[in-house]
PDB file of C-alpha atoms in Angstrom:
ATOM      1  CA  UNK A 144      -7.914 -31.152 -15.417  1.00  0.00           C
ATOM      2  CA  UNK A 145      -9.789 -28.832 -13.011  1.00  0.00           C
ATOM      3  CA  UNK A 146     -10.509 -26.343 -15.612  1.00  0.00           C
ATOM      4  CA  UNK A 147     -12.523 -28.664 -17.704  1.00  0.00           C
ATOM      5  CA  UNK A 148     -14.318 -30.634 -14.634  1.00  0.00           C
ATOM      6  CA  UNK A 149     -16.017 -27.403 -13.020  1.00  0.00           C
ATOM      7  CA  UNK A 150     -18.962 -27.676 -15.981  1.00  0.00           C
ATOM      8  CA  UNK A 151     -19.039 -31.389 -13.950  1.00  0.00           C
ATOM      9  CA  UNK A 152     -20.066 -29.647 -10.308  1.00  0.00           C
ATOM     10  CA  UNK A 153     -22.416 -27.048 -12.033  1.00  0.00           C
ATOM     11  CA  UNK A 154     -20.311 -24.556 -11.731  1.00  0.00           C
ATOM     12  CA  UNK A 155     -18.974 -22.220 -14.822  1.00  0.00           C
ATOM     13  CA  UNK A 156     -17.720 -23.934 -18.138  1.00  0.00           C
ATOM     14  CA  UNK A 157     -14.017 -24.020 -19.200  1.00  0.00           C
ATOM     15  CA  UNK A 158     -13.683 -26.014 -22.188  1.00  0.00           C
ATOM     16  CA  UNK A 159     -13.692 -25.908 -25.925  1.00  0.00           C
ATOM     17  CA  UNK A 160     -17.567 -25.916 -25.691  1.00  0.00           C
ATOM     18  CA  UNK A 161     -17.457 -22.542 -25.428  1.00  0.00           C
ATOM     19  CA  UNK A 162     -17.609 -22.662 -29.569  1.00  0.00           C
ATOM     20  CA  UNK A 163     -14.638 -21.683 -30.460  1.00  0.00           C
ATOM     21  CA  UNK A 164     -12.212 -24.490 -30.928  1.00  0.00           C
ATOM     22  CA  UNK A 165      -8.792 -24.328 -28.813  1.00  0.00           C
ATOM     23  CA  UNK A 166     -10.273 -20.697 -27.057  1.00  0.00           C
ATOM     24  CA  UNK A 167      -9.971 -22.064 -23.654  1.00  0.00           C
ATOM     25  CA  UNK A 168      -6.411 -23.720 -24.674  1.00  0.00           C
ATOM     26  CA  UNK A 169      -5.753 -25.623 -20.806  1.00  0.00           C
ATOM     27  CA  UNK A 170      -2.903 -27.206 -22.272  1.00  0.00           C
ATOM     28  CA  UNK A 171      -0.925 -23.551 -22.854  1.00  0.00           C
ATOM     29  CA  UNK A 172       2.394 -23.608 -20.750  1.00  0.00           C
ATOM     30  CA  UNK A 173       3.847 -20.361 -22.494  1.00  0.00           C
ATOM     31  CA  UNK A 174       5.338 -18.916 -18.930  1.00  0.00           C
ATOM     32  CA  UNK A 175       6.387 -15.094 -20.655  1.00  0.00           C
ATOM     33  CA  UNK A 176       2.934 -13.857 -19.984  1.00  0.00           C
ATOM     34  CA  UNK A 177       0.477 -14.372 -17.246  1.00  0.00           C
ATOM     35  CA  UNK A 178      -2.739 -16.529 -17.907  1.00  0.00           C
ATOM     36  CA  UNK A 179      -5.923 -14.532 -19.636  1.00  0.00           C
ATOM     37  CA  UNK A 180      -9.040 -14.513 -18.369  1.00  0.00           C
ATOM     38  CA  UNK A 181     -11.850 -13.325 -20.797  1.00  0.00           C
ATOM     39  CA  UNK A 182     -15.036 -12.392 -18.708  1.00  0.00           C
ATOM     40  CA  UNK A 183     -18.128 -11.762 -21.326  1.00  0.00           C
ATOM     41  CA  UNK A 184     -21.016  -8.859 -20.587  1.00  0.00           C
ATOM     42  CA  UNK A 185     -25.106  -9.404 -19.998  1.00  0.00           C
ATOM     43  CA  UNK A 186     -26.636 -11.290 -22.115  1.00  0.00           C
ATOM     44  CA  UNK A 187     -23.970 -12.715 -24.183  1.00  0.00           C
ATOM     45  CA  UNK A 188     -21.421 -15.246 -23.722  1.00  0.00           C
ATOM     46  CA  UNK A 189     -17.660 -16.099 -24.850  1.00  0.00           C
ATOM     47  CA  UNK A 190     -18.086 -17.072 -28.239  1.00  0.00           C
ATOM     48  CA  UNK A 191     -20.028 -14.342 -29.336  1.00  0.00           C
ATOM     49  CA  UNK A 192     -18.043 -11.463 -27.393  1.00  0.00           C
ATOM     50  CA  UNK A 193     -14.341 -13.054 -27.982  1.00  0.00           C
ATOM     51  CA  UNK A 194     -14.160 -14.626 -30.880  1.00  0.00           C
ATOM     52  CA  UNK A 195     -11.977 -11.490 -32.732  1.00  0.00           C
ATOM     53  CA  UNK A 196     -10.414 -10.794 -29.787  1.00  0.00           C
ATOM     54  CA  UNK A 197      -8.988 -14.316 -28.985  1.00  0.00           C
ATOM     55  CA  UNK A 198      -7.476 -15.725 -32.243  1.00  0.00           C
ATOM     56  CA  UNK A 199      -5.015 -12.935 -31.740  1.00  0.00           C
ATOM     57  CA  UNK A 200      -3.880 -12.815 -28.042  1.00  0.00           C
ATOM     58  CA  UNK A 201      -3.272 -16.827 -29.264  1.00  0.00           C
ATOM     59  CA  UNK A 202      -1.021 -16.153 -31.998  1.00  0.00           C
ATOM     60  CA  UNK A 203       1.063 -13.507 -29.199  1.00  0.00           C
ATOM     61  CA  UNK A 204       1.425 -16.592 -26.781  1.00  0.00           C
ATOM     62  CA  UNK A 205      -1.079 -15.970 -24.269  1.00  0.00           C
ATOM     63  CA  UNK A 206      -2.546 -18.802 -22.437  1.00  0.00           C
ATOM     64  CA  UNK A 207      -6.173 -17.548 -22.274  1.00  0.00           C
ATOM     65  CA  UNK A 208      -9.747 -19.001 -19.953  1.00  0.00           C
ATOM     66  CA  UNK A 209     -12.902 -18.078 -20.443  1.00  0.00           C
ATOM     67  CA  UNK A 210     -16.643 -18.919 -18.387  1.00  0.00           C
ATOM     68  CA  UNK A 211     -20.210 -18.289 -19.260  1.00  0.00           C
ATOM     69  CA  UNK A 212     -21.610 -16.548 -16.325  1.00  0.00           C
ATOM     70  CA  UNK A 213     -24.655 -15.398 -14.685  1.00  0.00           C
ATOM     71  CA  UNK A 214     -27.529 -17.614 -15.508  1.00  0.00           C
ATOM     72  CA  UNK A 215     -30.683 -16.805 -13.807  1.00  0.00           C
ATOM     73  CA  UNK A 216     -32.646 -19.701 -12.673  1.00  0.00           C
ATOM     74  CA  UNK A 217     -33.977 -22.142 -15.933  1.00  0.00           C
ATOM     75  CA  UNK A 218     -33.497 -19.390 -18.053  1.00  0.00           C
ATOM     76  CA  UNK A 219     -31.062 -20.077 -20.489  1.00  0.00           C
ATOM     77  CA  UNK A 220     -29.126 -16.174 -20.563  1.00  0.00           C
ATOM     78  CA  UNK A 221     -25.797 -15.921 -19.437  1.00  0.00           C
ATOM     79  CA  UNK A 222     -24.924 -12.668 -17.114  1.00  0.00           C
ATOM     80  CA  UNK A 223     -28.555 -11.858 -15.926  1.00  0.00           C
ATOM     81  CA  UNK A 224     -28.189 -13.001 -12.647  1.00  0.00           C
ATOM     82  CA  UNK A 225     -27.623 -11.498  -9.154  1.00  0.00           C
ATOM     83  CA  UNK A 226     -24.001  -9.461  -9.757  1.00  0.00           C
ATOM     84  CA  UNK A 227     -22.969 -10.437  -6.402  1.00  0.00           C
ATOM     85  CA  UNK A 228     -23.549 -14.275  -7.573  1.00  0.00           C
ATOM     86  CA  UNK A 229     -22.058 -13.330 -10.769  1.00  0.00           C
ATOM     87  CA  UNK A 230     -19.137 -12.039  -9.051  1.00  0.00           C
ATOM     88  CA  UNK A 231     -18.285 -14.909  -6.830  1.00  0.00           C
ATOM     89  CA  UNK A 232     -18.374 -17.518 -10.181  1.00  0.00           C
ATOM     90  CA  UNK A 233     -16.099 -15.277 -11.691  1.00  0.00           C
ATOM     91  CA  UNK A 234     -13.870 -15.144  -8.450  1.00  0.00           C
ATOM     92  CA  UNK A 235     -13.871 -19.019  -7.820  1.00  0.00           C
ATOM     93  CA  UNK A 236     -13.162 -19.021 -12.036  1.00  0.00           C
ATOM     94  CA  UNK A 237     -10.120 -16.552 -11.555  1.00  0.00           C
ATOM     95  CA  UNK A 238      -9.163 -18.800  -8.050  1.00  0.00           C
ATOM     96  CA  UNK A 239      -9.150 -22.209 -10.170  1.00  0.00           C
ATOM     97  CA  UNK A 240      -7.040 -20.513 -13.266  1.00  0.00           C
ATOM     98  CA  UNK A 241      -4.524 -19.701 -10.652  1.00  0.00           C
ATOM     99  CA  UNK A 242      -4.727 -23.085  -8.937  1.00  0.00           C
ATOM    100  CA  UNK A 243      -4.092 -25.426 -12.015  1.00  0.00           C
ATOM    101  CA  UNK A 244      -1.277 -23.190 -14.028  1.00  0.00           C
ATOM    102  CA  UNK A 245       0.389 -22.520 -11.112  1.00  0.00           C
ATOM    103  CA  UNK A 246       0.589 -18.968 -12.002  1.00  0.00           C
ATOM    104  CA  UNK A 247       1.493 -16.259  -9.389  1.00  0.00           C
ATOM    105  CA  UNK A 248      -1.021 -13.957 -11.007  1.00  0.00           C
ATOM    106  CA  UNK A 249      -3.784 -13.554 -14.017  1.00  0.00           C
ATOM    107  CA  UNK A 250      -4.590 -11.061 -16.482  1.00  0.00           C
ATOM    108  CA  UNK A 251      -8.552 -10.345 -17.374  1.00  0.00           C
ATOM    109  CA  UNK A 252     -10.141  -9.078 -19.868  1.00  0.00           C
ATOM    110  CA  UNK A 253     -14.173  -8.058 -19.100  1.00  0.00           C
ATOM    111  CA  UNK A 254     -16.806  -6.511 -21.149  1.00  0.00           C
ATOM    112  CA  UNK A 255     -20.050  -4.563 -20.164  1.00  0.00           C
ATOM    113  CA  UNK A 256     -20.774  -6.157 -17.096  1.00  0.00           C
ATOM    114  CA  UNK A 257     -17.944  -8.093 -17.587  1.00  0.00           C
ATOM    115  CA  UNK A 258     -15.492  -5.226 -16.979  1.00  0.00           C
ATOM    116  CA  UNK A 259     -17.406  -4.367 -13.824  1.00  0.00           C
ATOM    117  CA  UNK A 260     -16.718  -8.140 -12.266  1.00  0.00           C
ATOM    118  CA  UNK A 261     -13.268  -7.660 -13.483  1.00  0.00           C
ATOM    119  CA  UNK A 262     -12.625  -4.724 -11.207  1.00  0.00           C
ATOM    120  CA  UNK A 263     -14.818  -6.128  -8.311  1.00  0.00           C
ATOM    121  CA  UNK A 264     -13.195  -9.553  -8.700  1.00  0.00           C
ATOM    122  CA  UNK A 265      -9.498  -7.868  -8.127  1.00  0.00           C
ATOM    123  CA  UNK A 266     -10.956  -6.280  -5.110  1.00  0.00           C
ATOM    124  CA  UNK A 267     -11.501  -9.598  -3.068  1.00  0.00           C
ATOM    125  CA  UNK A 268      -9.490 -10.834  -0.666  1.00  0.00           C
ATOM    126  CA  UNK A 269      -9.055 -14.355  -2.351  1.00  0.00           C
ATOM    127  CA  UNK A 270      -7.735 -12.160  -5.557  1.00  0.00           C
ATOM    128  CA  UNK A 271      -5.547  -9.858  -3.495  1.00  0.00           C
ATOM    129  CA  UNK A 272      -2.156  -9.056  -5.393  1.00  0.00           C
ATOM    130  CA  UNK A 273      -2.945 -12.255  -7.809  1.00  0.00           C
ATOM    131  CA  UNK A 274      -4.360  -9.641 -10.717  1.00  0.00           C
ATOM    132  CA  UNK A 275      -1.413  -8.369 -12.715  1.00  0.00           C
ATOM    133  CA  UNK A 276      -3.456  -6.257 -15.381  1.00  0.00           C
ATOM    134  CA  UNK A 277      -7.110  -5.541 -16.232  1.00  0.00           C
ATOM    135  CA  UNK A 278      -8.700  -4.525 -19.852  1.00  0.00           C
ATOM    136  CA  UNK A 279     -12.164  -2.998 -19.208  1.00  0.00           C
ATOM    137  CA  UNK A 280     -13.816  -2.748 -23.068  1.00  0.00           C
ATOM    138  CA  UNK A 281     -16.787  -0.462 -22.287  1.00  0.00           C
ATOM    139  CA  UNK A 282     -17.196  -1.172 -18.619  1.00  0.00           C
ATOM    140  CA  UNK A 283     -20.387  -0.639 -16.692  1.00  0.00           C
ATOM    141  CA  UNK A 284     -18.490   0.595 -13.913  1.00  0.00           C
ATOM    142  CA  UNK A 285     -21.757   3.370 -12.905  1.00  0.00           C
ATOM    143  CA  UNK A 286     -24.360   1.289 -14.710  1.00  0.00           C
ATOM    144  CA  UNK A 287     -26.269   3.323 -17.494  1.00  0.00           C
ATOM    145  CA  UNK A 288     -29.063   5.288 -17.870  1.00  0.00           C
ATOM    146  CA  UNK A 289     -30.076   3.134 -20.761  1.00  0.00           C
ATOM    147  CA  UNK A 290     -32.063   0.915 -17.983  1.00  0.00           C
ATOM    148  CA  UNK A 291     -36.111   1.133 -18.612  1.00  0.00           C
ATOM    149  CA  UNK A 292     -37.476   2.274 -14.973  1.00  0.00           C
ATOM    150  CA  UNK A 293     -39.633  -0.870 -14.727  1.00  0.00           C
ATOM    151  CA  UNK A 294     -36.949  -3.908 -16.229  1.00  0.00           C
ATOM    152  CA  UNK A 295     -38.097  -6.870 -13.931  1.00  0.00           C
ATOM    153  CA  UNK A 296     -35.676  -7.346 -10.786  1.00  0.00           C
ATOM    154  CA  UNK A 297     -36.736 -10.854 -10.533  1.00  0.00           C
ATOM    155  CA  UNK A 298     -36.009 -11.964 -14.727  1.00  0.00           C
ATOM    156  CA  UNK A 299     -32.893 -10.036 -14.668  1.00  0.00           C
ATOM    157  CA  UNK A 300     -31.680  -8.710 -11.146  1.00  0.00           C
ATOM    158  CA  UNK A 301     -28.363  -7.536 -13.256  1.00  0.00           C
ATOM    159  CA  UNK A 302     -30.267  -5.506 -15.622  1.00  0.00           C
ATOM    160  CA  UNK A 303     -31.932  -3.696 -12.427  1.00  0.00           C
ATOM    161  CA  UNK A 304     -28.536  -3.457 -10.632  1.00  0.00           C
ATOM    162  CA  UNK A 305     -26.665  -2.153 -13.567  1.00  0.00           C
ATOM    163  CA  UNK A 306     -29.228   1.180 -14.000  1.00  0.00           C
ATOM    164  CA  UNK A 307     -27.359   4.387 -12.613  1.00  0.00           C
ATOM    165  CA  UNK A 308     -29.580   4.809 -10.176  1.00  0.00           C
ATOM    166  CA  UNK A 309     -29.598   1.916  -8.705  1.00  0.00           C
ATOM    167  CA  UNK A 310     -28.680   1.486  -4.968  1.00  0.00           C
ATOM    168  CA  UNK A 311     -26.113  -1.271  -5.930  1.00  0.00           C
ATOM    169  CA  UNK A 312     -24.540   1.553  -8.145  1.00  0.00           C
ATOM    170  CA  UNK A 313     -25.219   4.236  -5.550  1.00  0.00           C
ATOM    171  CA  UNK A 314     -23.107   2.031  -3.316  1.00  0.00           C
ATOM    172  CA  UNK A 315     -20.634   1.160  -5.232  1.00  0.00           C
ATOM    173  CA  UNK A 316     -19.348   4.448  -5.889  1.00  0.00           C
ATOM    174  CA  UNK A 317     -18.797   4.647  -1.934  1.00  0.00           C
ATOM    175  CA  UNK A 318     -15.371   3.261  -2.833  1.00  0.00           C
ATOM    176  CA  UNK A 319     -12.281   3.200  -5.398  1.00  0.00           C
ATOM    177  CA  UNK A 320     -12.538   0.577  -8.207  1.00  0.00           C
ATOM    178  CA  UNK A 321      -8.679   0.092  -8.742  1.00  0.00           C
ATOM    179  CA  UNK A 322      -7.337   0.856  -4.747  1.00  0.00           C
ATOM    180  CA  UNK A 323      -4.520  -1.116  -5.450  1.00  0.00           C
ATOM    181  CA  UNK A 324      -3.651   0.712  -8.704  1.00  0.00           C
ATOM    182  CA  UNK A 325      -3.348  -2.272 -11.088  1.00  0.00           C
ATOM    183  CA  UNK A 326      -2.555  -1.656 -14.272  1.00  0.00           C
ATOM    184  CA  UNK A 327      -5.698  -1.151 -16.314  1.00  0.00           C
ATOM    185  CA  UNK A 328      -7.133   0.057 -19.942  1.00  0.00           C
ATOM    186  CA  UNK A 329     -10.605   1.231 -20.306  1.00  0.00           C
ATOM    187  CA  UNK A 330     -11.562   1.337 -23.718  1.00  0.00           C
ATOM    188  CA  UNK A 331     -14.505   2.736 -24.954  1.00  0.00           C
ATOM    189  CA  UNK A 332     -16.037   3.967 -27.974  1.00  0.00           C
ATOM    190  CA  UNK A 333     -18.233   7.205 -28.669  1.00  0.00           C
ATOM    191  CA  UNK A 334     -20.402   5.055 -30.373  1.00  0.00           C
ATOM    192  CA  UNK A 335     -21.643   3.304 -27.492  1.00  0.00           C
ATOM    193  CA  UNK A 336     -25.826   3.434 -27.447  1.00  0.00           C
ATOM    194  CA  UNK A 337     -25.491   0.365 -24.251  1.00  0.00           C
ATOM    195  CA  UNK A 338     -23.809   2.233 -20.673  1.00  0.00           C
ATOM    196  CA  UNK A 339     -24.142   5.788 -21.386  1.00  0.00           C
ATOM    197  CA  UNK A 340     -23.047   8.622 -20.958  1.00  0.00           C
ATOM    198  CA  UNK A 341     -19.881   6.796 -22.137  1.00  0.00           C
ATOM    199  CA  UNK A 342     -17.655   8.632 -20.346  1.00  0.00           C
ATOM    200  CA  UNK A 343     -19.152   7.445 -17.253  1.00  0.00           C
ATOM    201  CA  UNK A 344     -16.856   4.478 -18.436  1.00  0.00           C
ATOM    202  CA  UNK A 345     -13.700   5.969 -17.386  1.00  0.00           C
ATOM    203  CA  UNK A 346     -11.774   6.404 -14.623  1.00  0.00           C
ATOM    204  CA  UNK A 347      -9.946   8.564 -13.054  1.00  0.00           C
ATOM    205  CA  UNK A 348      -7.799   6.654 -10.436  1.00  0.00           C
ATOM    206  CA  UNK A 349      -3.807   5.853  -9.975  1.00  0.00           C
ATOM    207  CA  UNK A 350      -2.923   2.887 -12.493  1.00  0.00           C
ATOM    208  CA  UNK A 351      -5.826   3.280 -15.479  1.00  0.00           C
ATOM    209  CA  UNK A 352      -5.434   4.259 -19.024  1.00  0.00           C
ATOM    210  CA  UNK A 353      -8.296   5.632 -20.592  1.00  0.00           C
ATOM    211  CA  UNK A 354      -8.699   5.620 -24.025  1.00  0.00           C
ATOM    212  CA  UNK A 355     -11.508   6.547 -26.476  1.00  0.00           C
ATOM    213  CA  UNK A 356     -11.111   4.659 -29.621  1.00  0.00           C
ATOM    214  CA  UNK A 357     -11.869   7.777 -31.687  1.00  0.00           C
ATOM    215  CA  UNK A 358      -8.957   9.472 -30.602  1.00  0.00           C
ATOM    216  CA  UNK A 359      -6.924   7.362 -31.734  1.00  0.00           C
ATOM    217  CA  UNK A 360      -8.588   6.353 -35.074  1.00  0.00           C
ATOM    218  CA  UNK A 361     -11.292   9.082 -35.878  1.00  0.00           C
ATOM    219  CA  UNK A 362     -12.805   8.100 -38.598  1.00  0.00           C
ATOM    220  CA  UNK A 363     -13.709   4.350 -37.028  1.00  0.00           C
ATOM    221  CA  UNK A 364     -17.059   3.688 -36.091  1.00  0.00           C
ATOM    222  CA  UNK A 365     -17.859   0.677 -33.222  1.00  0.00           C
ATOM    223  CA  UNK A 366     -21.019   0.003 -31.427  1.00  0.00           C
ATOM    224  CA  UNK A 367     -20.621  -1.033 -27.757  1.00  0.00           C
ATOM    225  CA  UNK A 368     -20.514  -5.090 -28.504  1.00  0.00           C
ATOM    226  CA  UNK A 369     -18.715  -4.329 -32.066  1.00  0.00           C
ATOM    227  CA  UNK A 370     -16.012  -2.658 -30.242  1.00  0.00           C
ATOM    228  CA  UNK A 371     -14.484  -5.666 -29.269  1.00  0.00           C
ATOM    229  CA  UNK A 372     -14.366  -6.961 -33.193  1.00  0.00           C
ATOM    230  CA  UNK A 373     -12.717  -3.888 -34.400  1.00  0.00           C
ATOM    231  CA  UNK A 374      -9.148  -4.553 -35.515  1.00  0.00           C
ATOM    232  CA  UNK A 375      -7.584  -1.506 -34.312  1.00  0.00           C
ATOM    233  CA  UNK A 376      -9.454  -2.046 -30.527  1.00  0.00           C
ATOM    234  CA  UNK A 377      -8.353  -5.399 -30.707  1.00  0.00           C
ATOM    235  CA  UNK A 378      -4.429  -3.969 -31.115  1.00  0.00           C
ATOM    236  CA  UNK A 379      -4.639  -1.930 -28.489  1.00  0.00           C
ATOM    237  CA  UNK A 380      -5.608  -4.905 -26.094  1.00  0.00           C
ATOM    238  CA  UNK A 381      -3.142  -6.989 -27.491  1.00  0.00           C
ATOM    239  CA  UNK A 382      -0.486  -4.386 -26.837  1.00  0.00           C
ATOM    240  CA  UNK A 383      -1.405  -3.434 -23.489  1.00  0.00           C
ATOM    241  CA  UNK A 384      -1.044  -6.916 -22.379  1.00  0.00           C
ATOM    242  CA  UNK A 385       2.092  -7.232 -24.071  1.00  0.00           C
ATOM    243  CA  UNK A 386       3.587  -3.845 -22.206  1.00  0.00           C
ATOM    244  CA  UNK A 387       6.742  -5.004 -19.905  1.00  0.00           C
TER     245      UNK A 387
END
């Protein structure tokens, strides 16, 4: 019952009013797989970003939780805010997944920004060894030079913090993203006009798989947010989760 009563304390939403009936399925017990979490990018929220995606880690058996992230203030958008805030509702999320299944550890799934917090989330201590696999679908992980020099810190703080020269970027690449060397995918498509250069997606540490989508299938075509409702990108999440 915990999942559904955070949206009670003000904290991130867990239920089916995500939009997408049965998404945030609380009631899944299937114990062959450890729980999904699905962690959407700036400016967009779980229904929009994981409604392809979802149907089909379903019909495989995975138990699969979702949030809506990030909101800045009154305004309505979901992963604007702070991405240290963002990072700790995504944290306490991934805590409270682990809490009411009972699982030893989670799987997550993050997008843009969302692929960033799914890294940085692993890396806390109240996450440590409780992550058993990340997908990254065309991480920010250096931010993008896509940024306009004078975005407003104060109506987006994310949007500021994810340009590549940023000194939140500048100090995040201080460090290693997957120490640990958790089993990861980043997946990313040469199509992407959102964190460019694209292969400033990638990474090249112990543990992570990284795959363009175009070398696998070269005559597909996926934009950065399209890439996670392409059928062939959605098989290759579905069958690195599924990897013994």
């Amino acid at each position: 019952m915990g999942l559904f009563f955070l949206v009670q304390s003000g904290g991130a939403v867990a239920d089916d009013s995500l939009g997408l009936p049965g998404l945030v399925n609380v009631s899944c017990t299937n114990s062959d797989y450890s729980p999904v979490v699905l962690v959407h990018g700036t400016f967009a929220n779980t229904r929009r970003a994981y409604s392809t995606v979802a149907p089909v880690l379903k019909e495989n058996g995975f138990c699969l939780y979702a949030l809506n992230y990030g909101k800045q203030g009154i305004y309505g958008v979901n992963g604007i805010a702070d991405i240290q805030s963002s990072l700790s509702e995504v944290t306490k999320f991934i805590g409270t997944v682990l809490q009411e299944t009972g699982a030893e550890k989670v799987s997550v799934i993050g997008h843009s920004q969302g692929g960033l917090l799914a890294f940085l989330a692993s890396n806390t201590p109240e996450l440590a060894n409780r992550v058993d696999r990340i997908v990254a679908v065309a991480p920010s992980l250096r931010g993008t030079d896509r940024v306009p020099p004078k975005v407003s810190s104060a109506h987006c703080p994310a949007c500021t913090q994810l340009g590549s020269e940023s000194e939140f970027m500048k100090n995040l690449q201080n460090g290693r993203f997957n120490p640990g060397g958790l089993r990861a995918l980043v997946l990313a498509t040469k199509d992407d006009l959102v964190v460019t250069p694209v292969e400033s997606q990638f990474l090249d540490e112990p543990g992570v798989t990284n795959v363009y989508l175009q070398d696998q299938f070269p005559k597909l075509r996926a934009t950065h947010s399209g890439l996670l409702h392409v059928h062939e990108a959605v098989a290759l999440i579905k069958d690195f989760l599924l990897q013994e």
